[in-house]
Coordinates of C-alpha atoms in Angstrom, one line a residue:
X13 CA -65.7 -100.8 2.0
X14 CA -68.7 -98.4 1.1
X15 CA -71.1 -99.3 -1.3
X16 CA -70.2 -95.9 -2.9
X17 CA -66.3 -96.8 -2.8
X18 CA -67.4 -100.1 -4.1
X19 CA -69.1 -98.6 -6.9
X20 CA -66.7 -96.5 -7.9
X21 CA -64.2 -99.5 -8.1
X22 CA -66.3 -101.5 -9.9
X23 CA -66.4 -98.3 -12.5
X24 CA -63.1 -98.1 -12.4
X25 CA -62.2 -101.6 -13.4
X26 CA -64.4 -101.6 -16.1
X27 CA -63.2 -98.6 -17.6
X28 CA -59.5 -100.0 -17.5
X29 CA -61.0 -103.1 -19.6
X30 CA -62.4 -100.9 -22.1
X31 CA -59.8 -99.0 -22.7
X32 CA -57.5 -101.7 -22.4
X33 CA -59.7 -103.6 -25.2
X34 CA -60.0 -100.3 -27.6
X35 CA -55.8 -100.4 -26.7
X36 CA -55.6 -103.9 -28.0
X37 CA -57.4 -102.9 -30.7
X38 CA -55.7 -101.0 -32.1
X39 CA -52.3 -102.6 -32.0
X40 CA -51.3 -103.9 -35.5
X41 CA -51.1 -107.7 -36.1
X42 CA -47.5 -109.0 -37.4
X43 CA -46.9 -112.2 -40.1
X44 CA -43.1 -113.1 -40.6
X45 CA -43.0 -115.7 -43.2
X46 CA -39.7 -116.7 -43.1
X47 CA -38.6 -119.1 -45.9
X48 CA -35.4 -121.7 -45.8
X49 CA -32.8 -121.0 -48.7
X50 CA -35.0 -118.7 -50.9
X51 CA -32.5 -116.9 -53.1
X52 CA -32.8 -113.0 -53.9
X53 CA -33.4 -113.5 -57.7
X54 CA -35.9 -116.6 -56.8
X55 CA -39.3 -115.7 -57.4
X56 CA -41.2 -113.2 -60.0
X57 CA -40.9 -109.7 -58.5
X58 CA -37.3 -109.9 -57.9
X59 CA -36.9 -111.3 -61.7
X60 CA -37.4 -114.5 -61.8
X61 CA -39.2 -115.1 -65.4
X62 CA -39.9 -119.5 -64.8
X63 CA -41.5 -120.1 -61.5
X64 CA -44.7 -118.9 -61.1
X65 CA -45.2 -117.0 -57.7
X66 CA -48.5 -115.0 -58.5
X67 CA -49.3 -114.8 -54.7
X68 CA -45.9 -113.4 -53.5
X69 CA -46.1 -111.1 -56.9
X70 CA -49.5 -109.6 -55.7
X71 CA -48.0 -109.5 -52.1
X72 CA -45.0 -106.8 -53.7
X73 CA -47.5 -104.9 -55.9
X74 CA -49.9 -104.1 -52.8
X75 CA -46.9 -103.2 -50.6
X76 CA -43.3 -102.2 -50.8
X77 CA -40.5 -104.3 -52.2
X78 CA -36.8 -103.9 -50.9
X79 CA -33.7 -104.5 -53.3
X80 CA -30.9 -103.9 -50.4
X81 CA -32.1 -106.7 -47.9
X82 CA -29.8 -108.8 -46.3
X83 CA -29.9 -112.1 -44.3
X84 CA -27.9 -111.7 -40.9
X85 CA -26.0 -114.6 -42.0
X86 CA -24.5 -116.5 -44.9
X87 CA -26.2 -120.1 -43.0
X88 CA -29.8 -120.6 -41.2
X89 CA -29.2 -120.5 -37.7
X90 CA -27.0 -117.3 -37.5
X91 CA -29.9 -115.4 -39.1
X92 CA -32.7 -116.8 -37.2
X93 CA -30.5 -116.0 -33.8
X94 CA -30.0 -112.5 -34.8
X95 CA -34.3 -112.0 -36.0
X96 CA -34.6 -113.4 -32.3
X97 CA -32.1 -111.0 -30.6
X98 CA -32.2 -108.1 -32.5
X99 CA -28.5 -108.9 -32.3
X100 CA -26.0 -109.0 -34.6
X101 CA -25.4 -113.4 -33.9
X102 CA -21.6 -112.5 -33.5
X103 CA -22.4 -111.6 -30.2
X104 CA -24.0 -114.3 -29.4
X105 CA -21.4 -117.1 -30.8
X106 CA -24.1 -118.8 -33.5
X107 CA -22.4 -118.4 -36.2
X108 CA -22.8 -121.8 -38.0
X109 CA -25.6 -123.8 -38.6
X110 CA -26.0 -125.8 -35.7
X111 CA -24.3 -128.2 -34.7
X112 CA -22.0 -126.8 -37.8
X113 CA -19.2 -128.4 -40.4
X114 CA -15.9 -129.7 -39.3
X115 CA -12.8 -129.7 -42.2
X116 CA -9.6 -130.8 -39.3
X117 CA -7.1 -130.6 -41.6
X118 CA -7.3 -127.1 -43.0
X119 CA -5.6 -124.5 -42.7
X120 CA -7.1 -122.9 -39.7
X121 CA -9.4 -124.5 -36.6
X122 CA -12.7 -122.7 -37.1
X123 CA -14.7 -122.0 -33.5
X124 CA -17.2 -123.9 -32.2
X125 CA -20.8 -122.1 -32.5
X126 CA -23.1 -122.0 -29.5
X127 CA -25.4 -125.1 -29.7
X128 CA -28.7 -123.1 -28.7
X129 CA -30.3 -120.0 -28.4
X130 CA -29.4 -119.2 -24.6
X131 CA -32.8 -118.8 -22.4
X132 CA -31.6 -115.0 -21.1
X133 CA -31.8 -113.9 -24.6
X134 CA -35.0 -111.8 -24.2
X135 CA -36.2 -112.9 -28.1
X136 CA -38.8 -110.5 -30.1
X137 CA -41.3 -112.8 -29.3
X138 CA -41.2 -112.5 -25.4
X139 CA -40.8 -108.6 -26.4
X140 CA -44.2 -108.8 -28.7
X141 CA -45.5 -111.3 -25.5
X142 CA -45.1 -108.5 -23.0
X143 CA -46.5 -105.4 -25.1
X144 CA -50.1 -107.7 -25.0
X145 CA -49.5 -110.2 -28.2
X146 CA -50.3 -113.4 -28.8
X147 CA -47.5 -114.7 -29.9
X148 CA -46.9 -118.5 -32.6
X149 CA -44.2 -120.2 -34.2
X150 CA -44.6 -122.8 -36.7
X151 CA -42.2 -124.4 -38.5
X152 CA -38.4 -125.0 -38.8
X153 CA -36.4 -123.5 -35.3
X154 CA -32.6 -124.8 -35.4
X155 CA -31.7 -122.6 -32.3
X156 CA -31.6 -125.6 -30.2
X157 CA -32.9 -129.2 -30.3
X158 CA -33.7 -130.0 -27.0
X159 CA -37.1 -129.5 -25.2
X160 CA -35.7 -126.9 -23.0
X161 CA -34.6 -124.6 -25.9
X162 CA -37.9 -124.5 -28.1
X163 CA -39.9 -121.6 -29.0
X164 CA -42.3 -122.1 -26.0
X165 CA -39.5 -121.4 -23.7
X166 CA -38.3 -118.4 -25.7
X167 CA -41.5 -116.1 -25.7
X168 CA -43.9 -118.4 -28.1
X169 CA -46.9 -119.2 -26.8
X170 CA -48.1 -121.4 -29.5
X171 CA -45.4 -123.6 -30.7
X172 CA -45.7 -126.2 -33.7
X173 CA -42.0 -127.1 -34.4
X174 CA -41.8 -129.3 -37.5
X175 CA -39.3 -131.6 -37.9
X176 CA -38.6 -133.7 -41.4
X177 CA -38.0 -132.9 -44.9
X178 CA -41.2 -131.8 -47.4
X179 CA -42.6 -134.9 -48.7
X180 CA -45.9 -136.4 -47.4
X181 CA -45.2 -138.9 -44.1
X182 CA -41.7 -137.7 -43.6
X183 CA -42.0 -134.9 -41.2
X184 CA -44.0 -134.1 -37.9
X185 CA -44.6 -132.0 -35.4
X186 CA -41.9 -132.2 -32.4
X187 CA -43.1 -133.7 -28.8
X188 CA -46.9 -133.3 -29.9
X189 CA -49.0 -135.9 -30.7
X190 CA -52.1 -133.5 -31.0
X191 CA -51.1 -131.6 -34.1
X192 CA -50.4 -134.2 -36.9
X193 CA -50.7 -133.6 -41.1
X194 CA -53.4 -134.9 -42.9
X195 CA -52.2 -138.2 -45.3
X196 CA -50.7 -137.6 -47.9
X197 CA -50.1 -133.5 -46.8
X198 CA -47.1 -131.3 -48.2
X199 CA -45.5 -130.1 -45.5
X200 CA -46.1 -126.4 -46.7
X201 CA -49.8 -126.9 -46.7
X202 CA -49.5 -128.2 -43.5
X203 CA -48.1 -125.5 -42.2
X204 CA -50.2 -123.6 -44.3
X205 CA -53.4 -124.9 -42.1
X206 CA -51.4 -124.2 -38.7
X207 CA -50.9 -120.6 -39.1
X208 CA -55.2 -120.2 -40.6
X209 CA -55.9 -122.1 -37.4
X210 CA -53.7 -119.8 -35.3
X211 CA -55.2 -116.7 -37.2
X212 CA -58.6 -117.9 -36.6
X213 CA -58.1 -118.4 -33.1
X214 CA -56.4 -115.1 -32.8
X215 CA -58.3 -113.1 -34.8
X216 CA -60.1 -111.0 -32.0
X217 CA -57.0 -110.0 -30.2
X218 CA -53.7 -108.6 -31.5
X219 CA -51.1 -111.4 -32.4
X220 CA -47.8 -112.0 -33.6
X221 CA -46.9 -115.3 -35.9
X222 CA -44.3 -116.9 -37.0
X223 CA -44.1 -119.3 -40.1
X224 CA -40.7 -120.4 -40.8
X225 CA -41.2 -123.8 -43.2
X226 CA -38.1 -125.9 -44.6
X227 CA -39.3 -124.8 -47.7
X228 CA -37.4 -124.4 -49.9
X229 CA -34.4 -126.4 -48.5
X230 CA -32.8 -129.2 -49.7
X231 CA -33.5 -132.1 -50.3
X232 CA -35.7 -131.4 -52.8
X233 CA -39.2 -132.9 -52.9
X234 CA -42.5 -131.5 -54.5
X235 CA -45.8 -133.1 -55.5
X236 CA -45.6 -134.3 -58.8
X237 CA -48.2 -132.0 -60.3
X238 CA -46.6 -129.4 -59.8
X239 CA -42.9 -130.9 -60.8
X240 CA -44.2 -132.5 -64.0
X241 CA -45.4 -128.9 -64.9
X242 CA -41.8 -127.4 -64.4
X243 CA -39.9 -130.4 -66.1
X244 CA -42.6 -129.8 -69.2
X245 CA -41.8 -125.5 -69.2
X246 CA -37.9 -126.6 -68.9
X247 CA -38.0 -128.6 -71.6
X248 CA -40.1 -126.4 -74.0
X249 CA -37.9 -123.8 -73.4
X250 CA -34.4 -125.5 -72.9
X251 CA -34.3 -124.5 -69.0
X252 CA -31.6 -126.0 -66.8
X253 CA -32.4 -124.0 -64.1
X254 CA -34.1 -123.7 -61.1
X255 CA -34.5 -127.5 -61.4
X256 CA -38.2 -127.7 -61.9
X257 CA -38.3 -130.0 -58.5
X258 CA -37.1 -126.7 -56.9
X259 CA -39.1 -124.5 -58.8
X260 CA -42.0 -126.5 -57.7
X261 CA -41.2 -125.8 -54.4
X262 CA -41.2 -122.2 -54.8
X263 CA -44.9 -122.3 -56.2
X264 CA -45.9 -125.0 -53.0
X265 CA -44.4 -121.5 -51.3
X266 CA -46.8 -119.2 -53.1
X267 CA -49.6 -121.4 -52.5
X268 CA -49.0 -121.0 -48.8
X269 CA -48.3 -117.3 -49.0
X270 CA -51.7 -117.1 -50.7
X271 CA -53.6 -119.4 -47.9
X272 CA -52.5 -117.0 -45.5
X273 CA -53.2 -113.9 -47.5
X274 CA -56.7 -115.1 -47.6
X275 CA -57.1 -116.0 -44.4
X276 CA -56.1 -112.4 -43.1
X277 CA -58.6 -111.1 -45.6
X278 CA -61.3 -113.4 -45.0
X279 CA -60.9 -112.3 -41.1
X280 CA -61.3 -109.1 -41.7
X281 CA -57.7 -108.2 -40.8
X282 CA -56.1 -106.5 -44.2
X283 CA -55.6 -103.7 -42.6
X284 CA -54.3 -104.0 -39.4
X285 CA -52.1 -107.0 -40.2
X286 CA -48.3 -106.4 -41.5
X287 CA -47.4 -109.4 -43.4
X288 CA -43.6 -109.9 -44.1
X289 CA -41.7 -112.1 -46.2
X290 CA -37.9 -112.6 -46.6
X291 CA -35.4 -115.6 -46.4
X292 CA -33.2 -116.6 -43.6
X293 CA -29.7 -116.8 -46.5
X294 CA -29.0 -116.8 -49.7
X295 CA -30.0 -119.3 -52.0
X296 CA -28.0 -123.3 -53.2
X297 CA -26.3 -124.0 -56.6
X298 CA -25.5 -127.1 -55.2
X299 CA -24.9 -129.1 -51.8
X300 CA -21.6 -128.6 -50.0
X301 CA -20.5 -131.8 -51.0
X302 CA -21.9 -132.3 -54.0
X303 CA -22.1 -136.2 -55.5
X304 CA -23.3 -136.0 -59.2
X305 CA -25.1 -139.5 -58.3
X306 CA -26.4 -138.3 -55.5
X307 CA -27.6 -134.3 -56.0
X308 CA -29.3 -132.3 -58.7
X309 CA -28.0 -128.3 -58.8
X310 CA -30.3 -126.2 -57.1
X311 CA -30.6 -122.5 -58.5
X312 CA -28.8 -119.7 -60.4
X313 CA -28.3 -116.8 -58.3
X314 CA -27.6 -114.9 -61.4
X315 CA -26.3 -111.6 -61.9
X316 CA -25.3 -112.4 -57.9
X317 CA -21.9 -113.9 -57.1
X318 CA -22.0 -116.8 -54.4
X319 CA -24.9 -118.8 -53.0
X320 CA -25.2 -120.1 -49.8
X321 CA -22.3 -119.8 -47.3
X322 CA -20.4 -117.5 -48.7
X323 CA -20.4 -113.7 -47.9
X324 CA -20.7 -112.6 -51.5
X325 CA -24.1 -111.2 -52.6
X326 CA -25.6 -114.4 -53.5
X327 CA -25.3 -115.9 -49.9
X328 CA -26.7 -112.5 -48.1
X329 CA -28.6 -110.9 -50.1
X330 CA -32.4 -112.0 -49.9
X331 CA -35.6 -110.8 -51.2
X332 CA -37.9 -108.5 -48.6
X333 CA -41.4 -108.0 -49.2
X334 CA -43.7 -105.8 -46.8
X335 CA -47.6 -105.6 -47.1
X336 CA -49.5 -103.2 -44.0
X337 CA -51.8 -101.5 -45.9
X338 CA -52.1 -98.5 -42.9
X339 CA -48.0 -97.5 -43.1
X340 CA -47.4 -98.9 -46.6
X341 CA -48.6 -97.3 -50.0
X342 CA -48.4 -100.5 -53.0
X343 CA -45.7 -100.5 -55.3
X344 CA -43.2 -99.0 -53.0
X345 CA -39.6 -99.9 -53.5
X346 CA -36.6 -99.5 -50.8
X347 CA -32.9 -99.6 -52.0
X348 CA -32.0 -98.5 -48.0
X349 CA -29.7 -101.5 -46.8
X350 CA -31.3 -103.1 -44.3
X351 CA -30.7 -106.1 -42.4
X352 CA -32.9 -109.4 -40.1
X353 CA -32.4 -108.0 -36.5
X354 CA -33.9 -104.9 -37.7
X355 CA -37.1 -107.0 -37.5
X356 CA -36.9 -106.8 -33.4
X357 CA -36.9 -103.2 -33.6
X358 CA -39.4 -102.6 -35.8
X359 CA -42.1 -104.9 -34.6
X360 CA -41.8 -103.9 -30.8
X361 CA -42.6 -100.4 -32.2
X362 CA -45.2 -101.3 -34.4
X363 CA -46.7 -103.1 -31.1
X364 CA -45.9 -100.1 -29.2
X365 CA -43.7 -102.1 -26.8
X366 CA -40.5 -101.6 -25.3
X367 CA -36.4 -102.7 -26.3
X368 CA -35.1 -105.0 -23.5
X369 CA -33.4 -102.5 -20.6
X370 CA -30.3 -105.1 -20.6
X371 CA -30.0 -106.4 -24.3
X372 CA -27.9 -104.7 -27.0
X373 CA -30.0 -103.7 -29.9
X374 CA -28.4 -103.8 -33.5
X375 CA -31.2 -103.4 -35.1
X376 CA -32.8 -100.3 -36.3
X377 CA -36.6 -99.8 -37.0
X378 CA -37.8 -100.1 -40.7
X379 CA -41.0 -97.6 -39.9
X380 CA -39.2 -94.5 -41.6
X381 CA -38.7 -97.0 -44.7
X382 CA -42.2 -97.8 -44.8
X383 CA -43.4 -94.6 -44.5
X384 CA -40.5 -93.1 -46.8
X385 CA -38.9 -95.3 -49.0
X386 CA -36.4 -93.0 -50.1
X387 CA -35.1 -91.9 -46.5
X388 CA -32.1 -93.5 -44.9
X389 CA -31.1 -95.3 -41.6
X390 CA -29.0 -93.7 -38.8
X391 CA -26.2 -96.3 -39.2
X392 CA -22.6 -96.5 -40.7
X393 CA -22.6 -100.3 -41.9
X394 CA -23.7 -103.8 -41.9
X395 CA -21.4 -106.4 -40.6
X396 CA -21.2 -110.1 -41.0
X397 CA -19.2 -112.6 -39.7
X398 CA -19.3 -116.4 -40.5
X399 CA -15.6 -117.5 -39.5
X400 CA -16.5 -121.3 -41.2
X401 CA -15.4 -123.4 -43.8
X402 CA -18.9 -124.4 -45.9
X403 CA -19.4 -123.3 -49.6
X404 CA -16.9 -120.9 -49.0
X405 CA -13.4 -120.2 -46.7
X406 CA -13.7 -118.3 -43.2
X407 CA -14.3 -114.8 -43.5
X408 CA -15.8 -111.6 -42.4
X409 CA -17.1 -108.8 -44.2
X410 CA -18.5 -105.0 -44.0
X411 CA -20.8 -103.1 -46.2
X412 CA -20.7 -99.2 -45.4
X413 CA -23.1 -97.5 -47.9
X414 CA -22.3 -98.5 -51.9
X415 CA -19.4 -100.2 -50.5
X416 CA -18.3 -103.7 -49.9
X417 CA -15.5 -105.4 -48.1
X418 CA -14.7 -109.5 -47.5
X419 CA -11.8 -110.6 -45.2
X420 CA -11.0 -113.9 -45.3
X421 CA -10.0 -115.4 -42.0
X422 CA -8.2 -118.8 -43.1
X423 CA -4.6 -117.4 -43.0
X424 CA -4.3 -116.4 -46.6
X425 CA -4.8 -112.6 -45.8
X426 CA -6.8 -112.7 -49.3
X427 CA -9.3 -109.3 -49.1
X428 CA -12.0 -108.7 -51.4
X429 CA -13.2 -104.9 -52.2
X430 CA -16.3 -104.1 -54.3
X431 CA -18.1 -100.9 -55.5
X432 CA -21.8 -102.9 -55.0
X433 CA -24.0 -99.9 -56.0
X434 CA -22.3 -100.1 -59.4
X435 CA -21.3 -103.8 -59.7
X436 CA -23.8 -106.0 -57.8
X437 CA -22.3 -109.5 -59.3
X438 CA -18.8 -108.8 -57.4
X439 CA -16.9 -108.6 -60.9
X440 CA -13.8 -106.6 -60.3
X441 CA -12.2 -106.7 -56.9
X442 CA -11.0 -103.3 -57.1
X443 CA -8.7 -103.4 -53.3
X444 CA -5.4 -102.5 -55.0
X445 CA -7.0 -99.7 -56.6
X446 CA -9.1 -98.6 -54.1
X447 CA -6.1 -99.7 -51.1
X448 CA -7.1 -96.8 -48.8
X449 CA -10.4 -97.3 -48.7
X450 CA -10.0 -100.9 -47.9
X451 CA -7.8 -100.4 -45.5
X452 CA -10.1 -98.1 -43.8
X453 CA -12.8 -100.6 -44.0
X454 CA -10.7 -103.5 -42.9
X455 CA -9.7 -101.2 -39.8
X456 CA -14.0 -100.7 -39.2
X457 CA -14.4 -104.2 -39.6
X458 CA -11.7 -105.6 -37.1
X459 CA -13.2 -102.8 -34.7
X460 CA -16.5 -104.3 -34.7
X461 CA -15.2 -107.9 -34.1
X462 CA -13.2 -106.4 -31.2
X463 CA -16.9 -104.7 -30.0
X464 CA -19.2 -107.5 -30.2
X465 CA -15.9 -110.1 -29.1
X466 CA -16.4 -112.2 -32.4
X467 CA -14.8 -115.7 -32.1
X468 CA -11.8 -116.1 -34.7
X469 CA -10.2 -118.9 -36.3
X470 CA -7.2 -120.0 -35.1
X471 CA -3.8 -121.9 -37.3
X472 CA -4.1 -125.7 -37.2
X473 CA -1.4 -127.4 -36.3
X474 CA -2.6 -130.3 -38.2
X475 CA -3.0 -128.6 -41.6
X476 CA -2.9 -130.9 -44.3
X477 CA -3.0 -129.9 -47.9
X478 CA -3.5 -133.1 -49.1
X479 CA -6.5 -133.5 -46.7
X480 CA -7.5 -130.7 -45.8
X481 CA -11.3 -130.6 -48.4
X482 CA -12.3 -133.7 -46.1
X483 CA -15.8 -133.3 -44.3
X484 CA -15.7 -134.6 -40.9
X485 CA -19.1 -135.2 -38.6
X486 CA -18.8 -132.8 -35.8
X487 CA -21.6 -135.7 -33.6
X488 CA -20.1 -138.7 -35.0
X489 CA -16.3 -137.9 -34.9
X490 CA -15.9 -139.4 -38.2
X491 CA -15.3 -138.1 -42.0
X492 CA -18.7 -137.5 -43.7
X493 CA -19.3 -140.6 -46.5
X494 CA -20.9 -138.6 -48.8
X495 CA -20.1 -141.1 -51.6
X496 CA -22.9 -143.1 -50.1
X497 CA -25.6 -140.7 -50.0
X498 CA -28.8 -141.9 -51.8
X499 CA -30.6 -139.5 -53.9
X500 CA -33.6 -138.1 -52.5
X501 CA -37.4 -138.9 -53.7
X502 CA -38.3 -136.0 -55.7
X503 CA -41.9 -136.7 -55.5
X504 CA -44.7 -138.4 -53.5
X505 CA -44.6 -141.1 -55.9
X506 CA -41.6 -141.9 -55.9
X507 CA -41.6 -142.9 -52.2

């Protein structure tokens, strides 16, 4: 080679680095704080006048709020397999938590869900990996327990999966050592310090994060600062709900919010970082199997009907908060259902990446939204499916524009139809009145599940009536003793 060819090479090269840097530079950084359980009515933007949530308050005021946002599914693991796959998680088969519930003596044999998030699912992190990201997940997974099936195989390249309920010396991170809580640490300020460390790390290149903590699932555990405040405001103002351990937890939630808030700032990165927040379902009332000796009630999800799985409002419906400062004017407010895989979308264009050539896409990008609050999506309806017995029977359901349909799958042929622009809290089941239009949507709605193959209950030849409300163990092959459960510590001291 010629010195002058050599030269020219070497000019070359460099200029691809420059540009390539000034590229990177430019690409927008993404947060996805993802909390466990957090109901739509939970915290104070959405309405909630007894927990204080100043951090995730300021969050909606400098960006835009959305009042139409809905978890994928009624139940963690559905939801956090369609944010993954930009799929609606019918597709995929995870439609329970996993490993799920098992009730053998109802009515109908509910399927099995798929145990892990398979490894050919190209996940919006791999996609945010390959458009030049730097890509972490920290916190709670559920999409697969083994080593083979953690974020770091799925497109993550920093993975801190915590394991363990909230309380300090009761959870850790999973097969590493390295990372470990300081004594006496809240799990949320834990995490807290792993996503500033990953943001500090990060800072100079363009990165995508993950925070998904187990806050604010049960069992319910806060410091007892922060409890003993709630149980005084309850009892000065003759609140029974949130139970001020829960409340507590949603303010050890804005605390974290606000750690990370101040880290982007402190960074430099205000601008050029979209922070999200949402939930991954509705919020809890009370546990499945609720033991008065054992569990405290949770939440009101007030004016919503439901809570946790269930397909009414109150199990779907979850609050959505978006702060980028460079797309996003403050105060902005959506009423444009949207929906968790729309996340895929809308982050590999943010990044300026590209959709997977070979992966269906249900998802549609929330840019126009951000830009235009008042515009709408190019899509018919939103579609759920959650064919289990949990806080609610088998069912699917459809919402197409201000209206909403639930078909139960447990052999009753019950159908629920509901004007949801005009009555949000499910009040008046309006499908005699309305027959053709539910029959229209039930005819959209068993389309779909033929499109995306949806698995389907099936009659049990077992059925009991007189047994059928037992809870077995789906790993231990036995009926669930909840009469035995022990009520957790609701504060460090009481450990």
């Amino acid at each position: 080679m010629t010195i002058a060819r050599a030269l020219r090479c070497l000019i070359f090269a460099i200029a691809v680095c420059f540009t390539s840097a000034a590229f990177a530079a430019d690409k927008p950084n993404v947060i996805l704080i993802f909390i466990d359980d957090m109901g739509w009515g939970d915290i104070g933007c959405y309405g909630n006048d007894f927990v204080d949530t100043p951090r995730i308050d300021q969050l909606a005021a400098e960006g835009m709020r959305f009042t139409d946002f809905y978890a994928a599914g009624a139940v963690c693991s559905p939801t956090r397999c369609a944010l993954q796959s930009g799929q609606n998680q019918a597709r995929i088969g995870i439609t329970a938590h996993i490993p799920g519930h098992w009730r053998p003596f109802e009515r109908v044999i509910t399927p099995q869900t798929t145990m892990a998030l398979p490894l050919d699912t190209v996940t919006v992190g791999e996609s945010m990996q390959q458009a030049g990201y730097k890509t972490g997940y920290i916190g709670k997974w559920h999409l697969g327990d083994s080593p083979g099936f953690l974020p770091d195989r799925q497109g993550y390249e920093y993975s801190a999966v915590i394991n363990g309920p909230h309380l300090p010396g009761k959870f850790r991170v999973a097969g590493r050592k390295d990372i470990k809580p300081k004594p006496g640490q809240y799990r949320t300020d834990f995490e807290a310090d792993l996503c500033v460390d990953f943001i500090d790390q990060n800072k100079s290149k363009p990165f995508f994060l993950m925070l998904s903590p187990f806050a604010v699932h049960i069992p319910l555990g806060a410091m007892s600062e922060k409890v003993q405040k709630y149980q005084d405001k309850a009892k000065a103002t003759g609140r029974e709900l949130p139970n001020p351990i829960y409340a507590a937890m949603i303010e050890h939630c804005d605390d974290m919010v606000g750690r990370i808030v101040d880290a982007v700032e402190a960074q430099g990165l205000t601008e050029k970082t979209m922070i999200v927040f949402t939930s991954d379902n509705g919020g809890l009332y009370r546990r499945y199997d609720y033991r008065p000796a054992a569990d405290d009630n949770v939440s009101s999800l007030a004016p919503l009907k439901g809570e946790k799985g269930s397909l009414h409002e109150g199990g779907v419906r979850v609050p959505l908060i978006v702060k980028y400062p460079a797309k996003v004017a403050a105060g902005g407010v959506c009423a444009e259902p949207t929906i968790s895989y729309d996340f895929y979308p809308t982050f590999v264009e943010l990044a300026g990446g590209s959709l997977p050539a070979n992966q269906t896409i249900d998802g549609v990008s929330l840019l126009p939204l951000l830009e235009k609050p008042d515009a709408t999506l190019p899509r018919s309806a939103l579609h759920w499916h959650y064919p289990h017995y949990h806080h609610d029977r088998p069912a699917s359901s459809i919402r197409e524009r201000d209206w909403k349909l639930i078909e139960y799958l447990d052999g009753t042929g019950d159908v629920e139809l509901y004007h949801i622009a005009s009555d949000i809290g499910e009040s008046k089941n309006l499908v005699e009145e309305k027959a053709g239009r539910a029959a229209d949507l039930r005819r959209k709605l068993a389309t779909w599940r033929h499109e995306v193959s949806a698995r389907m209950p099936i009659p049990n030849p077992n059925y009991d009536p007189q047994r059928a409300d037992q809870w077995w163990n789906l790993r231990s092959g036995k009926p669930v003793d909840s009469d035995s459960r022990k009520r957790f510590p609701p504060t460090e001291k009481d450990l």
